[in-house]
mmCIF file of C-alpha atoms in Angstrom:
data_model
loop_
_atom_site.group_PDB
_atom_site.id
_atom_site.type_symbol
_atom_site.label_atom_id
_atom_site.label_comp_id
_atom_site.label_asym_id
_atom_site.label_seq_id
_atom_site.Cartn_x
_atom_site.Cartn_y
_atom_site.Cartn_z
ATOM 1 C CA MET A 174 0.000 0.000 0.000
ATOM 2 C CA LYS A 175 2.830 2.410 0.911
ATOM 3 C CA LYS A 176 4.499 1.785 -2.430
ATOM 4 C CA LEU A 177 1.231 2.334 -4.321
ATOM 5 C CA LEU A 178 0.576 5.599 -2.481
ATOM 6 C CA ALA A 179 4.105 6.739 -3.242
ATOM 7 C CA VAL A 180 3.714 6.023 -6.952
ATOM 8 C CA LEU A 181 0.333 7.802 -7.059
ATOM 9 C CA LEU A 182 1.874 10.802 -5.301
ATOM 10 C CA CYS A 183 4.682 10.945 -7.811
ATOM 11 C CA LEU A 184 2.323 10.656 -10.789
ATOM 12 C CA ALA A 185 0.197 13.452 -9.375
ATOM 13 C CA LEU A 186 3.230 15.723 -9.294
ATOM 14 C CA GLY A 187 3.841 15.314 -13.016
ATOM 15 C CA LEU A 188 6.972 13.276 -13.060
ATOM 16 C CA SER A 189 8.577 13.032 -16.439
ATOM 17 C CA LEU A 190 9.371 15.765 -18.891
ATOM 18 C CA ALA A 191 6.772 18.018 -17.289
ATOM 19 C CA ALA A 192 6.640 21.773 -17.500
ATOM 20 C CA CYS A 193 7.821 23.302 -14.259
ATOM 21 C CA SER A 194 8.110 26.467 -12.272
ATOM 22 C CA GLY A 195 8.662 27.440 -8.638
ATOM 23 C CA THR A 196 11.413 26.498 -6.195
ATOM 24 C CA ALA A 197 12.912 23.458 -4.528
ATOM 25 C CA SER A 198 10.967 21.957 -1.647
ATOM 26 C CA GLN A 199 13.050 23.379 1.230
ATOM 27 C CA ALA A 200 16.280 25.289 1.694
ATOM 28 C CA PRO A 201 19.039 23.563 3.673
ATOM 29 C CA ALA A 202 19.593 24.710 7.242
ATOM 30 C CA ALA A 203 23.376 24.522 7.062
ATOM 31 C CA SER A 204 26.465 26.616 6.534
ATOM 32 C CA THR A 205 27.768 27.429 3.067
ATOM 33 C CA PRO A 206 29.839 24.475 1.826
ATOM 34 C CA ALA A 207 33.556 24.667 1.232
ATOM 35 C CA ALA A 208 32.995 22.956 -2.114
ATOM 36 C CA SER A 209 32.324 25.292 -5.006
ATOM 37 C CA THR A 210 28.707 25.782 -6.015
ATOM 38 C CA PRO A 211 27.862 25.616 -9.733
ATOM 39 C CA ALA A 212 27.055 29.127 -10.888
ATOM 40 C CA ALA A 213 23.779 30.086 -12.502
ATOM 41 C CA SER A 214 23.928 30.906 -16.185
ATOM 42 C CA THR A 215 23.870 34.600 -16.992
ATOM 43 C CA PRO A 216 21.310 35.661 -19.589
ATOM 44 C CA ALA A 217 22.835 36.914 -22.818
ATOM 45 C CA ALA A 218 22.758 40.570 -23.887
ATOM 46 C CA GLY A 219 19.223 41.867 -24.159
ATOM 47 C CA GLY A 220 18.064 39.590 -21.343
ATOM 48 C CA GLU A 221 17.857 36.460 -23.490
ATOM 49 C CA ASP A 222 17.603 33.130 -21.668
ATOM 50 C CA PRO A 223 20.251 30.707 -23.042
ATOM 51 C CA PHE A 224 18.042 27.745 -22.079
ATOM 52 C CA ALA A 225 14.769 29.069 -23.468
ATOM 53 C CA ASP A 226 14.726 26.622 -26.376
ATOM 54 C CA LEU A 227 15.789 23.546 -24.412
ATOM 55 C CA GLY A 228 12.477 22.863 -22.691
ATOM 56 C CA ASP A 229 11.421 22.498 -19.058
ATOM 57 C CA PHE A 230 11.931 19.377 -16.956
ATOM 58 C CA THR A 231 10.989 18.091 -13.521
ATOM 59 C CA MET A 232 13.260 15.738 -11.566
ATOM 60 C CA VAL A 233 11.618 13.937 -8.625
ATOM 61 C CA ILE A 234 14.088 12.380 -6.181
ATOM 62 C CA GLY A 235 13.501 10.249 -3.098
ATOM 63 C CA HIS A 236 15.693 9.247 -0.169
ATOM 64 C CA ALA A 237 15.251 7.776 3.305
ATOM 65 C CA GLN A 238 17.061 10.200 5.600
ATOM 66 C CA PRO A 239 15.321 12.667 7.974
ATOM 67 C CA GLU A 240 15.642 16.433 8.058
ATOM 68 C CA GLY A 241 19.048 17.566 9.289
ATOM 69 C CA ASN A 242 20.914 14.485 8.042
ATOM 70 C CA PRO A 243 23.795 15.307 5.632
ATOM 71 C CA ARG A 244 22.008 13.498 2.800
ATOM 72 C CA TYR A 245 18.843 15.517 3.395
ATOM 73 C CA VAL A 246 20.675 18.844 3.602
ATOM 74 C CA SER A 247 22.922 18.215 0.602
ATOM 75 C CA MET A 248 19.977 17.088 -1.533
ATOM 76 C CA GLU A 249 18.082 20.280 -0.741
ATOM 77 C CA LYS A 250 21.126 22.278 -1.804
ATOM 78 C CA PHE A 251 21.384 20.210 -4.996
ATOM 79 C CA ALA A 252 17.790 21.152 -5.832
ATOM 80 C CA GLU A 253 18.567 24.853 -5.348
ATOM 81 C CA ASP A 254 21.778 24.639 -7.386
ATOM 82 C CA VAL A 255 20.096 22.967 -10.360
ATOM 83 C CA MET A 256 17.253 25.486 -10.342
ATOM 84 C CA ALA A 257 19.694 28.406 -10.275
ATOM 85 C CA ALA A 258 22.084 26.998 -12.867
ATOM 86 C CA THR A 259 19.293 26.228 -15.383
ATOM 87 C CA ASN A 260 17.450 29.522 -14.829
ATOM 88 C CA GLY A 261 14.515 27.545 -13.432
ATOM 89 C CA HIS A 262 14.087 25.267 -16.433
ATOM 90 C CA VAL A 263 14.903 22.124 -14.419
ATOM 91 C CA THR A 264 12.954 21.814 -11.185
ATOM 92 C CA VAL A 265 14.147 19.278 -8.622
ATOM 93 C CA GLN A 266 11.573 18.026 -6.118
ATOM 94 C CA VAL A 267 13.135 16.145 -3.207
ATOM 95 C CA PHE A 268 11.141 13.788 -0.970
ATOM 96 C CA GLY A 269 13.195 12.721 2.037
ATOM 97 C CA ASN A 270 12.421 10.713 5.156
ATOM 98 C CA GLY A 271 11.133 7.719 3.191
ATOM 99 C CA GLN A 272 8.078 9.565 1.879
ATOM 100 C CA LEU A 273 8.201 7.608 -1.378
ATOM 101 C CA GLY A 274 8.783 4.218 0.248
ATOM 102 C CA THR A 275 11.728 2.120 1.371
ATOM 103 C CA GLU A 276 15.075 2.498 -0.370
ATOM 104 C CA LYS A 277 14.433 -0.660 -2.358
ATOM 105 C CA GLU A 278 10.970 0.549 -3.382
ATOM 106 C CA MET A 279 12.369 3.916 -4.435
ATOM 107 C CA LEU A 280 15.067 2.285 -6.549
ATOM 108 C CA GLU A 281 12.417 0.097 -8.179
ATOM 109 C CA GLN A 282 10.493 3.293 -9.017
ATOM 110 C CA VAL A 283 13.622 4.779 -10.604
ATOM 111 C CA VAL A 284 14.162 1.648 -12.689
ATOM 112 C CA ALA A 285 10.499 1.754 -13.754
ATOM 113 C CA GLY A 286 10.724 5.484 -14.539
ATOM 114 C CA THR A 287 7.933 6.568 -12.176
ATOM 115 C CA VAL A 288 10.454 8.783 -10.372
ATOM 116 C CA GLN A 289 13.620 10.184 -11.870
ATOM 117 C CA GLY A 290 16.124 9.578 -9.086
ATOM 118 C CA MET A 291 16.967 8.327 -5.610
ATOM 119 C CA ARG A 292 19.963 8.470 -3.292
ATOM 120 C CA GLY A 293 20.831 5.756 -0.844
ATOM 121 C CA GLY A 294 22.889 2.702 -0.032
ATOM 122 C CA GLN A 295 20.646 0.344 -1.969
ATOM 123 C CA PHE A 296 22.745 -2.172 -3.892
ATOM 124 C CA ASP A 297 20.242 -4.890 -4.830
ATOM 125 C CA PHE A 298 20.478 -3.895 -8.479
ATOM 126 C CA SER A 299 24.179 -2.951 -8.397
ATOM 127 C CA PRO A 300 25.747 -5.551 -6.084
ATOM 128 C CA ARG A 301 29.257 -4.894 -7.333
ATOM 129 C CA LEU A 302 29.235 -1.608 -5.400
ATOM 130 C CA LEU A 303 29.477 -3.806 -2.313
ATOM 131 C CA MET A 304 33.202 -4.232 -2.942
ATOM 132 C CA PHE A 305 33.730 -0.798 -1.392
ATOM 133 C CA THR A 306 32.027 -1.913 1.843
ATOM 134 C CA LEU A 307 34.564 -4.565 2.842
ATOM 135 C CA PRO A 308 35.222 -4.264 6.600
ATOM 136 C CA PHE A 309 38.206 -2.112 7.563
ATOM 137 C CA LEU A 310 39.063 -1.442 3.915
ATOM 138 C CA THR A 311 39.716 2.235 4.705
ATOM 139 C CA GLN A 312 40.606 4.270 7.786
ATOM 140 C CA THR A 313 40.419 7.942 6.712
ATOM 141 C CA ARG A 314 38.343 10.402 4.683
ATOM 142 C CA ALA A 315 41.182 10.708 2.157
ATOM 143 C CA GLU A 316 41.112 6.952 1.580
ATOM 144 C CA VAL A 317 37.326 6.922 1.152
ATOM 145 C CA THR A 318 37.470 9.794 -1.345
ATOM 146 C CA ALA A 319 40.284 8.149 -3.300
ATOM 147 C CA LEU A 320 38.242 4.964 -3.641
ATOM 148 C CA LEU A 321 34.986 6.655 -4.636
ATOM 149 C CA GLN A 322 36.689 8.859 -7.232
ATOM 150 C CA SER A 323 38.836 6.074 -8.679
ATOM 151 C CA ASP A 324 38.622 4.665 -12.179
ATOM 152 C CA LEU A 325 37.543 1.387 -10.588
ATOM 153 C CA ALA A 326 34.535 3.091 -8.976
ATOM 154 C CA LYS A 327 33.631 4.784 -12.262
ATOM 155 C CA SER A 328 33.814 1.431 -14.040
ATOM 156 C CA VAL A 329 31.563 -0.252 -11.466
ATOM 157 C CA CYS A 330 29.044 2.604 -11.684
ATOM 158 C CA ALA A 331 29.023 2.337 -15.482
ATOM 159 C CA GLU A 332 27.871 -1.277 -15.164
ATOM 160 C CA ALA A 333 24.596 -0.071 -13.622
ATOM 161 C CA GLU A 334 23.139 1.367 -16.823
ATOM 162 C CA ALA A 335 23.471 -1.839 -18.806
ATOM 163 C CA GLU A 336 22.187 -4.001 -15.952
ATOM 164 C CA THR A 337 19.456 -1.833 -14.393
ATOM 165 C CA GLY A 338 18.596 1.042 -16.706
ATOM 166 C CA THR A 339 19.920 3.583 -14.230
ATOM 167 C CA VAL A 340 22.796 6.049 -14.381
ATOM 168 C CA ILE A 341 24.817 6.747 -11.227
ATOM 169 C CA ILE A 342 25.655 10.447 -11.493
ATOM 170 C CA ASN A 343 27.485 10.720 -8.172
ATOM 171 C CA LEU A 344 29.040 8.442 -5.580
ATOM 172 C CA CYS A 345 29.687 9.973 -2.157
ATOM 173 C CA ASP A 346 29.692 8.766 1.455
ATOM 174 C CA ALA A 347 26.401 7.515 2.900
ATOM 175 C CA GLY A 348 27.051 8.750 6.425
ATOM 176 C CA GLY A 349 30.552 8.111 7.655
ATOM 177 C CA TYR A 350 32.100 5.156 9.415
ATOM 178 C CA ARG A 351 29.654 2.704 10.930
ATOM 179 C CA GLN A 352 29.371 1.665 14.568
ATOM 180 C CA PHE A 353 27.816 -1.251 16.469
ATOM 181 C CA SER A 354 25.036 -0.939 19.041
ATOM 182 C CA ASN A 355 22.796 -3.324 20.961
ATOM 183 C CA SER A 356 20.499 -3.511 23.955
ATOM 184 C CA LYS A 357 22.072 -6.509 25.733
ATOM 185 C CA HIS A 358 25.682 -5.811 26.745
ATOM 186 C CA PRO A 359 28.814 -3.883 25.736
ATOM 187 C CA ILE A 360 30.641 -5.079 22.623
ATOM 188 C CA LYS A 361 34.376 -4.934 23.346
ATOM 189 C CA THR A 362 35.584 -8.038 21.500
ATOM 190 C CA PRO A 363 34.373 -10.066 18.508
ATOM 191 C CA ALA A 364 33.122 -12.728 20.934
ATOM 192 C CA ASP A 365 30.649 -10.219 22.381
ATOM 193 C CA LEU A 366 28.624 -10.419 19.164
ATOM 194 C CA VAL A 367 28.069 -14.172 19.455
ATOM 195 C CA GLY A 368 24.361 -14.909 19.801
ATOM 196 C CA LEU A 369 23.142 -11.350 19.233
ATOM 197 C CA LYS A 370 20.389 -10.785 16.668
ATOM 198 C CA MET A 371 21.657 -7.880 14.591
ATOM 199 C CA ARG A 372 19.663 -5.854 12.102
ATOM 200 C CA THR A 373 20.955 -5.470 8.566
ATOM 201 C CA ASN A 374 19.546 -3.711 5.524
ATOM 202 C CA GLY A 375 20.086 -6.866 3.474
ATOM 203 C CA MET A 376 23.600 -5.924 2.343
ATOM 204 C CA LYS A 377 25.744 -8.989 1.792
ATOM 205 C CA THR A 378 28.870 -7.574 3.419
ATOM 206 C CA ILE A 379 26.994 -6.656 6.612
ATOM 207 C CA ASP A 380 25.379 -10.089 6.768
ATOM 208 C CA LEU A 381 28.737 -11.775 6.179
ATOM 209 C CA THR A 382 30.421 -9.633 8.818
ATOM 210 C CA PHE A 383 27.877 -10.422 11.527
ATOM 211 C CA THR A 384 27.596 -14.130 10.743
ATOM 212 C CA THR A 385 31.396 -14.414 10.636
ATOM 213 C CA LEU A 386 31.456 -12.928 14.146
ATOM 214 C CA GLY A 387 28.822 -15.370 15.410
ATOM 215 C CA ALA A 388 25.727 -13.147 15.377
ATOM 216 C CA THR A 389 22.464 -13.859 13.588
ATOM 217 C CA THR A 390 20.898 -11.297 11.263
ATOM 218 C CA THR A 391 17.443 -9.987 10.482
ATOM 219 C CA THR A 392 16.569 -7.563 7.698
ATOM 220 C CA ILE A 393 14.545 -4.489 8.705
ATOM 221 C CA PRO A 394 13.926 -1.469 6.435
ATOM 222 C CA TYR A 395 15.631 1.689 7.649
ATOM 223 C CA SER A 396 12.346 3.528 8.173
ATOM 224 C CA ASP A 397 11.115 0.687 10.423
ATOM 225 C CA LEU A 398 14.340 0.210 12.373
ATOM 226 C CA TYR A 399 13.489 2.347 15.416
ATOM 227 C CA MET A 400 10.391 0.275 16.155
ATOM 228 C CA GLY A 401 12.222 -2.948 15.336
ATOM 229 C CA LEU A 402 14.813 -2.147 17.987
ATOM 230 C CA LYS A 403 12.242 -0.893 20.475
ATOM 231 C CA THR A 404 10.127 -4.038 20.217
ATOM 232 C CA GLY A 405 13.090 -6.424 20.240
ATOM 233 C CA VAL A 406 12.764 -7.676 16.674
ATOM 234 C CA ALA A 407 16.527 -7.084 16.643
ATOM 235 C CA ASP A 408 18.959 -6.797 19.554
ATOM 236 C CA GLY A 409 21.232 -4.374 17.765
ATOM 237 C CA GLN A 410 22.235 -2.605 14.576
ATOM 238 C CA GLU A 411 25.096 -0.822 12.835
ATOM 239 C CA ASN A 412 25.001 2.726 11.496
ATOM 240 C CA PRO A 413 27.086 5.915 11.404
ATOM 241 C CA TRP A 414 26.814 8.375 14.276
ATOM 242 C CA VAL A 415 24.894 10.895 12.151
ATOM 243 C CA ASN A 416 22.258 8.281 11.292
ATOM 244 C CA VAL A 417 21.937 7.088 14.889
ATOM 245 C CA GLN A 418 21.499 10.668 16.049
ATOM 246 C CA GLY A 419 19.059 11.643 13.295
ATOM 247 C CA MET A 420 16.850 8.576 13.764
ATOM 248 C CA LYS A 421 17.206 8.628 17.583
ATOM 249 C CA PHE A 422 18.246 4.988 17.784
ATOM 250 C CA TYR A 423 20.005 5.859 21.039
ATOM 251 C CA GLU A 424 16.561 6.006 22.654
ATOM 252 C CA VAL A 425 16.173 2.243 22.117
ATOM 253 C CA GLN A 426 19.814 1.088 22.300
ATOM 254 C CA GLN A 427 22.057 1.244 25.347
ATOM 255 C CA TYR A 428 25.482 -0.021 24.302
ATOM 256 C CA PHE A 429 27.496 1.555 21.447
ATOM 257 C CA THR A 430 30.959 0.625 20.201
ATOM 258 C CA GLU A 431 32.974 3.016 18.022
ATOM 259 C CA VAL A 432 34.435 0.353 15.781
ATOM 260 C CA ASN A 433 34.574 2.318 12.461
ATOM 261 C CA TYR A 434 34.450 -0.980 10.632
ATOM 262 C CA GLN A 435 32.837 0.037 7.350
ATOM 263 C CA PHE A 436 31.632 2.943 5.210
ATOM 264 C CA HIS A 437 28.953 2.778 2.534
ATOM 265 C CA PRO A 438 29.030 4.462 -0.850
ATOM 266 C CA ASP A 439 25.948 6.581 -1.484
ATOM 267 C CA PRO A 440 24.976 6.205 -5.158
ATOM 268 C CA PHE A 441 22.743 8.809 -6.762
ATOM 269 C CA TYR A 442 20.657 6.746 -9.196
ATOM 270 C CA VAL A 443 18.853 8.393 -12.106
ATOM 271 C CA ASN A 444 16.582 6.705 -14.633
ATOM 272 C CA ALA A 445 18.750 6.233 -17.729
ATOM 273 C CA ALA A 446 15.984 6.832 -20.294
ATOM 274 C CA TRP A 447 15.027 10.134 -18.648
ATOM 275 C CA TRP A 448 18.670 11.141 -18.268
ATOM 276 C CA ASN A 449 19.491 10.431 -21.896
ATOM 277 C CA SER A 450 16.444 12.414 -23.021
ATOM 278 C CA LEU A 451 17.813 15.597 -21.442
ATOM 279 C CA PRO A 452 19.665 18.161 -23.534
ATOM 280 C CA GLU A 453 23.414 17.782 -23.106
ATOM 281 C CA GLU A 454 23.620 21.215 -21.477
ATOM 282 C CA TYR A 455 21.279 20.085 -18.691
ATOM 283 C CA ARG A 456 23.123 16.811 -18.176
ATOM 284 C CA THR A 457 26.365 18.726 -17.740
ATOM 285 C CA ILE A 458 24.813 21.151 -15.243
ATOM 286 C CA ILE A 459 23.131 18.405 -13.221
ATOM 287 C CA SER A 460 26.358 16.370 -13.155
ATOM 288 C CA ASP A 461 28.316 19.399 -11.915
ATOM 289 C CA CYS A 462 25.697 20.090 -9.242
ATOM 290 C CA ALA A 463 25.786 16.431 -8.197
ATOM 291 C CA THR A 464 29.572 16.607 -7.809
ATOM 292 C CA ALA A 465 29.256 19.699 -5.610
ATOM 293 C CA MET A 466 26.482 17.984 -3.662
ATOM 294 C CA GLY A 467 28.696 14.974 -2.961
ATOM 295 C CA GLU A 468 31.542 17.153 -1.720
ATOM 296 C CA TYR A 469 29.162 19.085 0.511
ATOM 297 C CA ASN A 470 27.616 15.866 1.828
ATOM 298 C CA ASP A 471 31.016 14.477 2.857
ATOM 299 C CA GLN A 472 31.974 17.796 4.444
ATOM 300 C CA LEU A 473 28.775 17.770 6.508
ATOM 301 C CA ILE A 474 29.434 14.206 7.630
ATOM 302 C CA ASP A 475 32.916 15.126 8.836
ATOM 303 C CA GLU A 476 31.627 18.238 10.609
ATOM 304 C CA ASN A 477 28.655 16.526 12.255
ATOM 305 C CA SER A 478 29.908 13.045 13.213
ATOM 306 C CA GLU A 479 31.654 14.016 16.447
ATOM 307 C CA THR A 480 28.779 16.253 17.515
ATOM 308 C CA ALA A 481 26.319 13.423 16.872
ATOM 309 C CA LYS A 482 28.499 11.015 18.855
ATOM 310 C CA GLN A 483 28.583 13.381 21.838
ATOM 311 C CA GLU A 484 24.801 13.817 21.772
ATOM 312 C CA ILE A 485 24.378 10.043 21.768
ATOM 313 C CA ALA A 486 26.901 9.582 24.586
ATOM 314 C CA SER A 487 25.088 12.144 26.727
ATOM 315 C CA ALA A 488 21.695 10.446 26.368
ATOM 316 C CA PRO A 489 20.303 8.731 29.502
ATOM 317 C CA ASN A 490 21.559 5.155 30.084
ATOM 318 C CA VAL A 491 23.746 5.147 26.953
ATOM 319 C CA GLU A 492 27.293 3.798 27.063
ATOM 320 C CA VAL A 493 29.782 4.504 24.254
ATOM 321 C CA TYR A 494 32.839 2.262 24.240
ATOM 322 C CA GLU A 495 36.021 3.171 22.358
ATOM 323 C CA PRO A 496 38.145 0.057 21.736
ATOM 324 C CA THR A 497 41.901 0.123 22.204
ATOM 325 C CA ALA A 498 44.196 -0.344 19.210
ATOM 326 C CA GLU A 499 44.710 -3.962 20.222
ATOM 327 C CA GLU A 500 40.972 -4.574 20.476
ATOM 328 C CA LEU A 501 40.412 -3.072 17.024
ATOM 329 C CA GLU A 502 43.094 -5.362 15.610
ATOM 330 C CA ALA A 503 41.140 -8.308 17.023
ATOM 331 C CA PHE A 504 38.029 -7.144 15.128
ATOM 332 C CA LYS A 505 40.047 -6.718 11.923
ATOM 333 C CA GLU A 506 41.522 -10.186 12.231
ATOM 334 C CA ALA A 507 38.136 -11.751 12.921
ATOM 335 C CA MET A 508 36.631 -10.097 9.810
ATOM 336 C CA LYS A 509 39.310 -11.225 7.339
ATOM 337 C CA PRO A 510 37.246 -14.218 6.131
ATOM 338 C CA VAL A 511 34.689 -11.754 4.742
ATOM 339 C CA TYR A 512 37.210 -10.792 2.028
ATOM 340 C CA ASP A 513 37.537 -14.366 0.792
ATOM 341 C CA GLN A 514 33.770 -14.847 0.861
ATOM 342 C CA CYS A 515 33.196 -11.699 -1.219
ATOM 343 C CA ILE A 516 35.668 -12.914 -3.820
ATOM 344 C CA ALA A 517 34.042 -16.351 -3.836
ATOM 345 C CA GLU A 518 30.594 -14.793 -4.369
ATOM 346 C CA GLY A 519 31.729 -12.556 -7.234
ATOM 347 C CA ILE A 520 31.345 -9.223 -5.477
ATOM 348 C CA CYS A 521 34.911 -8.477 -6.486
ATOM 349 C CA THR A 522 37.884 -10.319 -7.918
ATOM 350 C CA ALA A 523 41.202 -10.829 -6.200
ATOM 351 C CA GLU A 524 42.679 -8.387 -8.709
ATOM 352 C CA GLU A 525 40.073 -5.737 -7.837
ATOM 353 C CA LEU A 526 40.721 -6.240 -4.133
ATOM 354 C CA ALA A 527 44.420 -5.679 -4.731
ATOM 355 C CA GLN A 528 43.567 -2.592 -6.801
ATOM 356 C CA MET A 529 41.424 -1.160 -3.987
ATOM 357 C CA GLN A 530 44.146 -1.808 -1.435
ATOM 358 C CA GLU A 531 46.667 -0.043 -3.660
ATOM 359 C CA ILE A 532 44.336 2.971 -4.065
ATOM 360 C CA VAL A 533 43.949 3.173 -0.298
ATOM 361 C CA ALA A 534 47.668 2.792 0.330
ATOM 362 C CA ASN A 535 48.447 5.680 -2.039
ATOM 363 C CA ALA A 536 45.703 8.003 -0.790
ATOM 364 C CA LYS A 537 46.874 11.370 0.525
#
């Protein structure tokens, strides 16, 4: 029913190739990004509009994050940038907080063409992106950026169009490094996960990580996770600090461990048929705005992660544990089998793993 309502809502808004006017849905409540913002085109002499003959387009985009999350804020800025840079000829309508359904449902809508785009760590249709989520593959922002901007990442993104009918126009960070939490006891060693029922979003590398450490897994959509934790459907979960803070998971979880075991790429999927129907000038502008959006998103994550962590740590009855270097090494060692399993399942090849490790080693 939720999916049907979402599709009907989108159709009512006039989704594809529709005439448009007005502004983006909401301005971001955040500081001006360090990344450069694509400039609006200046009308030619005599006040002529350089895009007047290119037509008007509407781009409806969905995502799952709540107001204030870096994805939410950066998407609102993207909408403003595209409007300004196309002199209002491309209107971007952003629906956050899961208004259009779960991440999987939104991606299905993009593939079907009932919405034009979605952002989120949904890899069901592009499972090769999972290679970037191997546990402890990276340790720093520079290493994450080097991976996501690499030729390997571009090649993996290019596979999406042929396989799913979507174009990935940007690949940024989904929220920062991911942490463990649960409602049973502190997690200080890999053995502390044995027997816990941990929520996953269905991602293979998360499932493999938890099962390798002796936990069981249950899949719960992100929008349903708070209630799933509150009612005990799952004992625990893993998410970045900014997601935990934004979704208030700390209200229903007591024990957090800052393990920084994984980051997720955040693909910006766009329906390929709609994308290819755009004039080249608009595709260039939207791509430039998406690049600026990704840089802004990652900046916001870096600025907000520590603040989010402190808010979580100060919540009643919450304990945040920071493992020692030796304890982190134990987690890394325990997760090594996940690499072999990902190669065996075709998520990446041994050569691609070596390539990723070389990219990370050379990151500055």
